[in-house]
Each structure stands twice: as structure tokens, then as C-alpha cells.
XYZ file of C-alpha atoms in Angstrom:
346
model
C 107.763 104.111 128.543
C 105.039 102.101 130.299
C 105.853 101.076 133.842
C 105.568 97.730 135.607
C 102.631 99.175 137.559
C 100.939 100.058 134.266
C 101.271 96.441 133.130
C 99.881 95.128 136.385
C 96.782 97.342 136.342
C 95.991 97.873 132.664
C 94.171 95.344 130.479
C 95.821 95.485 127.076
C 94.015 94.936 123.786
C 95.957 94.860 120.502
C 94.927 97.101 117.628
C 97.494 95.688 115.187
C 97.185 91.960 114.458
C 99.836 90.113 112.448
C 98.902 86.620 111.300
C 101.260 83.998 109.902
C 98.707 81.958 107.972
C 101.328 79.425 106.899
C 105.084 78.915 106.972
C 105.039 77.211 103.567
C 106.641 79.090 100.669
C 108.124 78.153 97.285
C 110.866 80.776 97.482
C 114.349 80.338 98.883
C 115.303 83.837 100.045
C 118.462 83.532 102.196
C 117.323 86.195 104.681
C 113.925 84.614 105.436
C 113.372 84.347 109.211
C 110.944 81.469 108.782
C 113.367 79.110 107.070
C 116.533 80.210 108.839
C 114.986 79.691 112.267
C 113.052 76.540 111.444
C 109.720 78.056 112.419
C 107.806 75.369 110.540
C 109.301 72.843 112.966
C 107.951 74.910 115.877
C 104.406 74.947 114.535
C 101.595 72.436 114.682
C 98.701 72.302 112.249
C 97.501 75.314 110.284
C 94.171 76.824 111.247
C 91.453 77.051 108.625
C 89.038 79.887 107.991
C 86.708 78.885 110.832
C 89.549 78.853 113.366
C 90.811 82.283 112.365
C 87.333 83.768 112.456
C 86.906 82.493 116.021
C 90.140 84.222 117.059
C 89.273 87.435 115.224
C 85.846 87.658 116.840
C 87.315 86.871 120.252
C 89.615 89.893 119.908
C 86.572 92.054 120.497
C 84.846 94.950 118.747
C 86.467 97.900 117.056
C 88.359 98.296 113.806
C 91.850 96.807 113.822
C 94.751 96.604 111.398
C 95.402 93.083 110.144
C 98.685 92.035 108.561
C 98.258 88.675 106.780
C 101.584 87.087 106.018
C 103.614 83.878 106.162
C 105.268 82.059 104.459
C 103.142 82.563 101.384
C 99.564 83.341 102.447
C 98.225 82.920 98.900
C 98.761 79.172 99.313
C 95.664 79.206 101.550
C 92.527 78.865 99.375
C 90.436 80.669 102.009
C 92.561 83.853 101.969
C 90.153 85.908 99.790
C 87.234 84.888 102.016
C 89.210 85.902 105.118
C 89.995 89.288 103.574
C 86.321 89.860 102.776
C 85.265 88.880 106.305
C 87.772 91.301 107.809
C 86.739 94.154 105.543
C 83.045 93.538 106.241
C 83.799 93.723 109.969
C 85.421 97.142 109.545
C 89.091 96.160 109.762
C 91.941 97.238 107.477
C 93.958 94.496 105.790
C 97.489 94.290 104.401
C 98.566 91.064 102.674
C 102.174 90.176 101.877
C 102.991 87.855 98.997
C 105.707 86.832 96.579
C 102.914 85.959 94.118
C 104.581 82.760 92.920
C 101.140 81.189 92.767
C 98.446 80.539 90.180
C 96.977 83.444 88.251
C 93.584 82.508 89.709
C 94.883 82.906 93.283
C 96.386 86.303 92.441
C 93.165 87.498 90.809
C 90.946 86.313 93.661
C 93.077 88.051 96.278
C 93.046 91.349 94.399
C 89.291 91.152 93.809
C 88.715 90.589 97.544
C 89.841 94.174 98.078
C 92.491 94.296 100.817
C 93.672 97.789 101.673
C 97.185 96.947 100.541
C 99.056 94.132 98.834
C 102.794 94.130 99.563
C 104.575 92.203 96.813
C 108.158 91.026 97.365
C 110.469 91.916 94.469
C 114.181 92.122 95.246
C 115.603 93.533 92.029
C 115.493 93.276 88.236
C 114.769 89.848 86.726
C 118.249 88.301 87.036
C 118.881 89.651 90.543
C 115.420 88.684 91.789
C 115.804 85.122 90.500
C 119.253 84.784 92.075
C 117.867 85.901 95.430
C 114.422 84.263 95.500
C 114.891 81.288 93.194
C 115.030 80.573 89.466
C 111.793 81.326 87.646
C 110.360 83.542 90.361
C 110.277 86.705 88.255
C 108.370 85.046 85.411
C 105.694 83.939 87.904
C 105.541 87.092 90.018
C 105.394 89.879 87.448
C 102.468 88.508 85.388
C 100.569 88.108 88.664
C 101.388 91.709 89.546
C 99.713 92.768 86.306
C 96.685 90.605 87.135
C 96.427 92.163 90.591
C 96.638 95.661 89.165
C 93.817 94.856 86.748
C 91.527 93.027 89.189
C 91.821 95.168 92.319
C 88.983 97.507 93.235
C 89.521 101.202 93.831
C 91.231 101.703 97.175
C 93.521 98.664 97.060
C 97.130 99.799 97.029
C 99.982 97.662 95.679
C 103.460 98.256 97.104
C 106.659 96.514 96.065
C 108.786 95.453 99.029
C 112.498 94.906 98.500
C 114.862 93.559 101.157
C 118.368 95.016 101.004
C 120.843 92.126 100.827
C 124.169 91.012 99.409
C 122.633 90.471 95.974
C 121.261 93.989 95.427
C 122.931 96.372 97.887
C 125.605 97.629 95.470
C 123.052 98.455 92.752
C 120.292 100.110 94.692
C 119.541 102.901 92.163
C 119.265 100.287 89.394
C 117.051 98.171 91.645
C 114.779 101.116 92.415
C 114.454 102.035 88.716
C 113.515 98.448 87.842
C 110.874 98.305 90.567
C 109.492 101.775 89.823
C 109.008 100.788 86.174
C 106.586 97.999 87.156
C 103.758 100.447 87.791
C 102.900 99.680 91.401
C 101.691 102.410 93.742
C 104.870 102.518 95.792
C 108.284 101.012 96.488
C 109.691 100.289 99.940
C 113.138 99.001 100.900
C 113.605 97.022 104.093
C 117.082 97.066 105.567
C 118.525 93.612 106.107
C 117.708 92.207 109.531
C 120.309 90.022 111.186
C 121.369 88.947 114.668
C 124.901 88.442 115.952
C 125.850 85.306 117.860
C 126.480 87.310 121.030
C 123.068 89.024 120.864
C 121.365 85.697 120.167
C 123.016 84.104 123.181
C 122.292 87.038 125.473
C 118.631 87.072 124.448
C 118.224 83.322 124.931
C 119.705 83.621 128.419
C 117.364 86.463 129.380
C 114.331 84.562 128.126
C 115.303 81.355 129.893
C 115.342 83.321 133.143
C 111.577 83.836 132.838
C 110.810 80.369 131.487
C 110.576 81.316 127.802
C 112.607 80.376 124.732
C 113.255 81.539 121.192
C 114.289 79.503 118.135
C 116.157 82.553 116.807
C 119.546 81.690 115.298
C 122.542 83.907 114.635
C 122.510 85.326 111.116
C 125.413 87.761 110.823
C 126.676 85.638 107.916
C 124.077 87.465 105.802
C 126.378 90.502 105.883
C 129.091 88.711 103.941
C 129.948 90.765 100.859
C 127.941 93.854 101.809
C 129.805 97.154 101.446
C 128.052 99.490 103.885
C 129.609 102.637 102.408
C 128.478 101.688 98.903
C 125.018 100.891 100.246
C 124.772 104.248 102.040
C 125.713 106.027 98.812
C 123.064 104.049 96.935
C 120.367 104.902 99.472
C 121.263 108.592 99.223
C 121.126 108.432 95.413
C 117.675 106.820 95.448
C 116.379 109.354 97.962
C 117.663 112.265 95.861
C 115.926 110.929 92.775
C 112.685 109.578 94.265
C 112.182 111.794 97.292
C 109.403 110.740 99.685
C 107.898 108.429 97.039
C 110.242 105.662 98.163
C 110.399 104.412 101.753
C 113.248 102.835 103.708
C 112.538 100.810 106.851
C 113.878 101.753 109.248
C 114.819 105.259 108.077
C 118.576 105.496 108.675
C 121.153 108.206 108.073
C 124.355 107.388 106.218
C 126.235 106.976 109.496
C 123.464 104.782 110.894
C 123.535 102.573 107.794
C 127.244 101.952 108.306
C 126.645 101.105 111.975
C 123.630 98.896 111.160
C 125.666 96.772 108.738
C 128.664 96.432 111.068
C 128.027 93.372 113.287
C 130.653 94.439 115.815
C 128.803 97.696 116.459
C 126.295 97.668 119.325
C 123.710 99.557 117.285
C 121.429 101.522 119.620
C 117.835 101.958 118.526
C 115.694 104.896 119.581
C 112.632 104.569 121.761
C 111.254 101.140 122.625
C 109.179 98.396 121.019
C 105.470 99.143 121.138
C 104.636 95.881 119.400
C 104.240 94.152 122.755
C 101.721 96.718 124.012
C 99.589 97.529 120.968
C 100.046 94.552 118.658
C 100.239 90.785 118.605
C 101.390 88.086 116.213
C 99.814 84.688 115.613
C 101.555 81.510 114.445
C 99.764 79.349 111.833
C 98.424 77.070 114.581
C 96.806 80.021 116.392
C 99.318 80.439 119.197
C 100.347 83.961 120.141
C 103.901 85.027 119.339
C 105.646 88.065 120.760
C 106.802 88.711 117.177
C 107.848 86.623 114.193
C 111.634 87.093 114.499
C 111.808 86.076 118.171
C 108.879 83.642 117.803
C 108.442 83.375 121.572
C 105.222 81.469 122.223
C 103.146 83.506 124.660
C 99.879 81.589 124.929
C 97.044 79.926 123.026
C 94.845 81.968 120.709
C 91.771 79.953 121.609
C 89.484 80.097 123.423
C 90.528 83.606 124.492
C 93.345 85.477 122.731
C 92.864 88.482 125.025
C 93.353 86.292 128.099
C 96.622 85.028 126.624
C 97.634 88.558 125.607
C 97.274 89.611 129.247
C 98.461 86.280 130.625
C 101.571 85.432 132.655
C 103.905 84.590 129.761
C 103.186 87.754 127.798
C 103.327 89.893 130.949
C 106.671 88.413 131.969
C 108.028 89.132 128.494
C 106.872 92.758 128.625
C 108.440 93.322 132.035
C 111.707 91.827 130.779
C 111.576 94.138 127.768
C 111.146 97.177 130.011
C 114.004 96.102 132.264
C 116.216 95.929 129.174
C 115.318 99.470 128.123
C 112.667 98.643 125.532
C 114.550 96.195 123.305
C 116.251 92.849 123.868
C 119.794 92.422 122.520
C 118.502 90.487 119.492
C 116.178 93.393 118.601
C 118.973 95.807 117.685
C 118.478 95.432 113.943
C 114.756 94.855 113.712
C 113.285 97.309 111.236
C 109.672 96.189 111.410
C 108.035 99.588 111.626
C 104.449 98.297 111.218
C 104.343 96.898 114.747
C 106.763 99.023 116.717
C 107.754 102.624 116.812
C 111.295 103.925 116.854
C 110.336 106.853 119.022
C 109.088 106.762 122.604
C 105.632 108.355 122.368
C 104.275 106.749 125.536
C 101.363 104.357 125.950
């Protein structure tokens, strides 16, 4: 684990860049961090293409991994142009979408050639519509077919499914439905939630260093989830699909039962590397420590690297280290793209 001395002497530069292009979205998924925590109320105006290109160039040379998300990033007409600019500059690009947009928007994104498109599908038609909103399936799946047809070689399409009350008891059925859609892969994300006690403890720790989070308790999302039935479903999918299907984070049967028990002080391995190798931007260009906590850590312009190494971000990192690598509210964060579960050092 990096030390306080390391933070005081080392200039950090992120190699993984997550960008919330917008907080707008037509879906109504109950587990969405953006809507549950009122992130749109925390944000000012949305940057346009010119603003994002200024930030990207100010991050310095060298290929980076960009994660373009939201909200629904396909609502931004400049998204394909942004993808092309990033690819031309030598970066890799992953775009998340629910694809409840026009067929033209879906086609233009695919043709722009991101490295990966992660498409949210949370079950067969009826289950997906119950979770995401009526009519979502009939908009999403035709756009999936368009993306498959219009993408260049090298663009991967993965279906992302969040485990929740509406699909947890039928995971094998859910996997079969998603696998039949002909994407390149299927990934399940374990439900992320925060208990009231962990929310309060985290808010208190942050206030001690002059920072705040809009994060709200969300243990109510567990209502109706049978952890034992879920663990059996995960095991059944893994037996059938093998390594072709991914679960984030990868949990054993015992860990699944602990994860979905709010009274259990689930202990994660390692520490969060997202604060040392990655950064997250809000739609208005401000730096966030991560989307779930949404702690504002500085302005992206004129110098995102100055903010990344500035007093707010540094204070947050030191607090994280003092707490052993995770804050209380981080117990059930499964966001593998910007942190590692194992302590590999920095």
C-alpha cells in the first residue's frame, strides 16, 4: 500500500479516465447511483466536445483507458466524434449504454469504433422492462443488432447485467437469454448498496477533511433478495458457461451470502487503486474521487493534473490509507475497472 510519504513526494498521473458525459437517462433502474443520490442536482452545465478535448489534452501524452459513461452517453450528439478523437490519439475507449436511443445514434457510435461497447440488459424482455422501464427491451435489442452490424473489426460488445431483486432468483435463465443475443460476452455486476451506518460513518470521516458526499443509504435494494438462491444461481451459471461469463466482483458462495447481508461488515481484500491510477469526471468537468461517492476533488480545467495532485484529492487519499484502503461506504463496491481487489503495490 502506498505510504503518506509516497503521496507527498510522487506526482500522480491517471492512466484510467472515467467520464460521466451526462447524468440524463430515459431509464428508471432502481439501483442507479445517479438518480438515487441526486447527482444531477450536484452538477452544473455539461461540457461539449471542445471542453472535453481540452481536458483530455491537458492530461498529457501517453495512451490511456477511457471509460465514457453517464447517465446515457449516447444522448450527446458529439459522442462518436469524441470516440474518434480518442482513438486517433492512441487511447482505448469503452462506452456504456442502455441503447434506448435512435437507431442513428446507435449506428454512429458503433461505426466510430470504440474498443468496447457495454450494453445494459438486465434479463429477458419482461424482466428487463420491469427493471429498466416499459418499452426498454424493444428499443435496446434492435439497436444491439445495429451495433453488431455497423461496428468495425476490433469493437467488442458486452452485455452488462446488474444482479437485483428482479433477476437474482432466475440467474441461469437470465444468462441464457443474454447469451442468445449474440454479443461477444456477458458480465454480471453484483448489486452495490450502502448501509445507513456506513453512509453516516463515511460522511463523518469526509467532513473531518472538509469534503462531502451526496451518497445515500441504499440497503432497501436488498429487499426480497435470497442470497442462498442467488449463490446457487451463480454457481449454476459458472458451471455451464465457465470463464465465458464474468462476475464483478468475483465472489465465492460464502462471500455472496455475506455481500447481500447488510448486517455483515463485509471485508474487501486489498485497497482501492482508483485514487492512485484513475480519475472520474463529472459532466461539468470537475474531478470526482469516483461516481458512487461523488466527492468533488477539484476543477478539470485549466489543469486536471494539478487538481489530481491538489490538496482535496491528496487529503482524500491520505484518509483512504488511514482507513486501510477503503472507506466504510466502499465495502460493497464491485467496480473492478478502476480498483483492484488485491494489494499489488503502486
